Amino acid sequence: MRKCLYILEERYQGFWGRIVRGDSIECVMDRPEDAFEVALILKTWIKSFEPRNIKKDKRFNRYGLRIAIGIGEMKTIDRGLDMMDGDAIYRSGRTMDKLVGRAKYSFVISMADSEHEQALQVILTLVNQLLNNATARKCETLCERILSSDTSKTAEKMGISVSGVNQTLKDLGWSAIEQAIIYYRKVTSRL
């Protein structure tokens, strides 16, 4: 996971992610329009790992991470003191607390604009359903595709053909996921 956070830090302006309480990840970034893409990378990165005991880890295998995106102002971001404080972190934390025991609702958003929040929540729920049904290999392919922004680079990195990447992404529902990313960026870039 630390490797993923490092990659995200290198790729996204102002990104800072940390592991807290042993099994939680908190992230902050300068551009809210990047948050959905980052959330997809985190979720597919985790889901790309095959659990050792699939029967025991059935929920992990199906849902991976529970993610809450909070969009708002941040008062304090201090890496030296390891502090994040502000509306965005409170929003995501309160929304995450509501998810306890509701694993199938594992991709949520909270923001001040309730109209846009509702529209984006529908999209996140649909994308989440696609990811819940995805295999580890499909998640790995999607993660690499988002990180590389190019199908041929994805194929090269994964050691498979471009047509293999395209077929895997098609089976996963890439066209819908790509449209969701574009729409999310359009809505949140105005905030």
CSV table of C-alpha atoms in Angstrom, one decimal:
chain,number,residue,atom,x,y,z
A,1,MET,CA,0.0,0.0,0.0
A,2,ARG,CA,2.9,2.4,0.8
A,3,LYS,CA,4.2,1.8,-2.8
A,4,CYS,CA,0.7,2.8,-4.1
A,5,LEU,CA,0.7,6.0,-2.0
A,6,TYR,CA,4.2,6.9,-3.2
A,7,ILE,CA,3.1,6.4,-6.9
A,8,LEU,CA,0.1,8.7,-6.2
A,9,GLU,CA,2.2,11.3,-4.6
A,10,GLU,CA,4.5,11.4,-7.6
A,11,ARG,CA,1.6,11.6,-10.1
A,12,TYR,CA,-1.0,14.0,-8.4
A,13,GLN,CA,-0.2,17.5,-7.4
A,14,GLY,CA,-0.4,18.1,-3.7
A,15,PHE,CA,-1.3,14.5,-2.9
A,16,TRP,CA,-0.5,13.1,0.5
A,17,GLY,CA,-1.7,9.8,1.8
A,18,ARG,CA,-1.0,8.0,5.1
A,19,ILE,CA,-2.0,4.8,6.8
A,20,VAL,CA,-3.6,5.4,10.1
A,21,ARG,CA,-4.9,3.0,12.8
A,22,GLY,CA,-3.2,0.1,10.9
A,23,ASP,CA,-6.0,-0.4,8.4
A,24,SER,CA,-7.2,3.0,7.3
A,25,ILE,CA,-5.9,5.3,4.7
A,26,GLU,CA,-6.4,9.1,4.7
A,27,CYS,CA,-5.5,11.2,1.7
A,28,VAL,CA,-5.6,14.8,0.8
A,29,MET,CA,-5.0,16.5,-2.5
A,30,ASP,CA,-5.0,19.9,-4.0
A,31,ARG,CA,-7.4,19.2,-6.9
A,32,PRO,CA,-10.8,17.6,-6.0
A,33,GLU,CA,-11.3,16.6,-9.6
A,34,ASP,CA,-8.5,14.0,-9.2
A,35,ALA,CA,-10.1,12.4,-6.1
A,36,PHE,CA,-12.3,9.9,-8.0
A,37,GLU,CA,-9.4,8.7,-10.2
A,38,VAL,CA,-7.2,8.3,-7.1
A,39,ALA,CA,-10.0,6.4,-5.3
A,40,LEU,CA,-10.3,4.1,-8.3
A,41,ILE,CA,-6.5,3.4,-8.2
A,42,LEU,CA,-6.6,2.7,-4.5
A,43,LYS,CA,-9.6,0.4,-4.7
A,44,THR,CA,-8.3,-1.5,-7.8
A,45,TRP,CA,-4.7,-1.7,-6.4
A,46,ILE,CA,-6.0,-3.5,-3.2
A,47,LYS,CA,-8.5,-5.7,-5.2
A,48,SER,CA,-5.7,-6.8,-7.5
A,49,PHE,CA,-4.2,-8.9,-4.7
A,50,GLU,CA,-5.5,-12.4,-4.3
A,51,PRO,CA,-6.3,-13.3,-0.7
A,52,ARG,CA,-4.6,-16.4,0.6
A,53,ASN,CA,-7.8,-17.9,2.0
A,54,ILE,CA,-10.5,-16.9,-0.4
A,55,LYS,CA,-13.3,-18.5,1.7
A,56,LYS,CA,-12.2,-16.6,4.8
A,57,ASP,CA,-11.5,-13.4,2.9
A,58,LYS,CA,-14.6,-13.4,0.7
A,59,ARG,CA,-15.7,-9.9,1.7
A,60,PHE,CA,-12.2,-8.5,1.0
A,61,ASN,CA,-12.1,-10.3,-2.4
A,62,ARG,CA,-15.5,-8.8,-3.3
A,63,TYR,CA,-15.3,-5.2,-1.9
A,64,GLY,CA,-11.6,-4.4,-1.3
A,65,LEU,CA,-11.6,-1.0,0.3
A,66,ARG,CA,-14.4,1.1,1.6
A,67,ILE,CA,-13.8,4.6,0.3
A,68,ALA,CA,-15.4,7.9,1.3
A,69,ILE,CA,-14.5,11.0,-0.8
A,70,GLY,CA,-15.0,14.3,1.2
A,71,ILE,CA,-14.9,17.5,-0.8
A,72,GLY,CA,-14.3,20.7,1.2
A,73,GLU,CA,-11.8,23.1,2.6
A,74,MET,CA,-8.8,21.9,4.6
A,75,LYS,CA,-7.6,24.1,7.5
A,76,THR,CA,-4.4,22.2,8.3
A,77,ILE,CA,-2.2,20.0,6.2
A,78,ASP,CA,1.1,19.5,8.0
A,79,ARG,CA,3.2,16.5,7.1
A,80,GLY,CA,5.8,17.3,9.7
A,81,LEU,CA,3.2,17.1,12.5
A,82,ASP,CA,1.3,14.3,10.6
A,83,MET,CA,-1.9,16.4,10.8
A,84,MET,CA,-4.9,16.7,8.5
A,85,ASP,CA,-7.8,18.9,9.6
A,86,GLY,CA,-10.7,20.5,7.9
A,87,ASP,CA,-14.1,20.1,6.4
A,88,ALA,CA,-13.1,17.5,3.7
A,89,ILE,CA,-11.6,15.1,6.2
A,90,TYR,CA,-14.6,15.5,8.6
A,91,ARG,CA,-17.0,14.8,5.7
A,92,SER,CA,-15.2,11.7,4.6
A,93,GLY,CA,-14.8,10.5,8.2
A,94,ARG,CA,-18.5,11.0,9.1
A,95,THR,CA,-19.6,9.4,5.8
A,96,MET,CA,-17.3,6.4,6.4
A,97,ASP,CA,-18.7,5.9,9.9
A,98,LYS,CA,-22.2,5.5,8.3
A,99,LEU,CA,-20.9,2.6,6.3
A,100,VAL,CA,-20.1,0.4,9.2
A,101,GLY,CA,-21.7,-3.0,8.5
A,102,ARG,CA,-22.8,-2.0,5.0
A,103,ALA,CA,-19.9,-3.3,2.9
A,104,LYS,CA,-21.8,-3.3,-0.3
A,105,TYR,CA,-22.0,0.5,-0.1
A,106,SER,CA,-18.3,0.9,-0.2
A,107,PHE,CA,-17.8,3.9,-2.5
A,108,VAL,CA,-19.4,7.2,-1.2
A,109,ILE,CA,-19.0,10.9,-1.5
A,110,SER,CA,-19.8,13.9,0.7
A,111,MET,CA,-19.8,17.5,-0.4
A,112,ALA,CA,-21.7,20.8,0.4
A,113,ASP,CA,-23.5,20.8,-3.0
A,114,SER,CA,-26.2,18.2,-2.3
A,115,GLU,CA,-27.6,18.2,-5.9
A,116,HIS,CA,-24.2,17.3,-7.4
A,117,GLU,CA,-23.5,15.0,-4.5
A,118,GLN,CA,-26.6,12.9,-5.3
A,119,ALA,CA,-25.7,12.7,-9.0
A,120,LEU,CA,-22.1,11.7,-8.2
A,121,GLN,CA,-23.2,9.1,-5.6
A,122,VAL,CA,-25.3,7.3,-8.3
A,123,ILE,CA,-22.3,7.2,-10.5
A,124,LEU,CA,-20.0,6.0,-7.7
A,125,THR,CA,-22.5,3.3,-6.8
A,126,LEU,CA,-22.7,2.0,-10.4
A,127,VAL,CA,-18.9,2.0,-10.8
A,128,ASN,CA,-18.6,0.3,-7.4
A,129,GLN,CA,-20.9,-2.5,-8.6
A,130,LEU,CA,-18.7,-3.1,-11.6
A,131,LEU,CA,-15.6,-3.2,-9.3
A,132,ASN,CA,-17.3,-5.5,-6.8
A,133,ASN,CA,-17.8,-8.1,-9.6
A,134,ALA,CA,-14.3,-7.7,-11.0
A,135,THR,CA,-11.5,-10.3,-10.6
A,136,ALA,CA,-8.1,-9.4,-9.3
A,137,ARG,CA,-6.7,-9.5,-12.8
A,138,LYS,CA,-9.3,-7.1,-14.1
A,139,CYS,CA,-8.7,-4.7,-11.2
A,140,GLU,CA,-4.9,-4.9,-11.9
A,141,THR,CA,-5.5,-4.1,-15.6
A,142,LEU,CA,-7.8,-1.1,-14.7
A,143,CYS,CA,-5.4,0.2,-12.2
A,144,GLU,CA,-2.5,0.0,-14.7
A,145,ARG,CA,-4.7,1.6,-17.4
A,146,ILE,CA,-5.5,4.6,-15.2
A,147,LEU,CA,-1.9,5.0,-14.1
A,148,SER,CA,-0.4,4.7,-17.6
A,149,SER,CA,-3.2,6.6,-19.4
A,150,ASP,CA,-2.4,4.5,-22.5
A,151,THR,CA,-3.4,1.0,-23.5
A,152,SER,CA,-0.1,0.1,-25.1
A,153,LYS,CA,1.9,1.1,-22.0
A,154,THR,CA,-0.5,-0.9,-19.9
A,155,ALA,CA,0.0,-4.0,-22.1
A,156,GLU,CA,3.8,-3.5,-22.0
A,157,LYS,CA,3.8,-3.2,-18.2
A,158,MET,CA,1.6,-6.2,-17.7
A,159,GLY,CA,3.4,-8.3,-20.3
A,160,ILE,CA,0.2,-9.0,-22.3
A,161,SER,CA,-1.1,-7.9,-25.7
A,162,VAL,CA,-2.9,-4.6,-26.4
A,163,SER,CA,-5.9,-6.7,-27.5
A,164,GLY,CA,-5.8,-8.6,-24.2
A,165,VAL,CA,-5.9,-5.3,-22.3
A,166,ASN,CA,-8.7,-4.0,-24.4
A,167,GLN,CA,-10.8,-7.1,-23.9
A,168,THR,CA,-10.2,-7.2,-20.2
A,169,LEU,CA,-11.2,-3.5,-19.9
A,170,LYS,CA,-14.2,-4.1,-22.1
A,171,ASP,CA,-15.3,-7.0,-19.9
A,172,LEU,CA,-14.9,-4.8,-16.8
A,173,GLY,CA,-17.0,-1.9,-18.3
A,174,TRP,CA,-14.2,0.5,-19.0
A,175,SER,CA,-16.2,2.7,-21.3
A,176,ALA,CA,-18.7,3.4,-18.4
A,177,ILE,CA,-15.9,3.9,-15.9
A,178,GLU,CA,-14.1,6.3,-18.3
A,179,GLN,CA,-17.3,8.3,-18.8
A,180,ALA,CA,-17.8,8.4,-15.0
A,181,ILE,CA,-14.2,9.8,-14.6
A,182,ILE,CA,-14.9,12.5,-17.2
A,183,TYR,CA,-18.2,13.5,-15.7
A,184,TYR,CA,-16.8,13.6,-12.1
A,185,ARG,CA,-13.9,15.8,-13.3
A,186,LYS,CA,-16.3,18.1,-15.1
A,187,VAL,CA,-18.6,18.5,-12.0
A,188,THR,CA,-15.8,18.9,-9.4
A,189,SER,CA,-13.5,21.1,-11.4
A,190,ARG,CA,-16.1,23.9,-10.9
A,191,LEU,CA,-16.0,23.7,-7.1
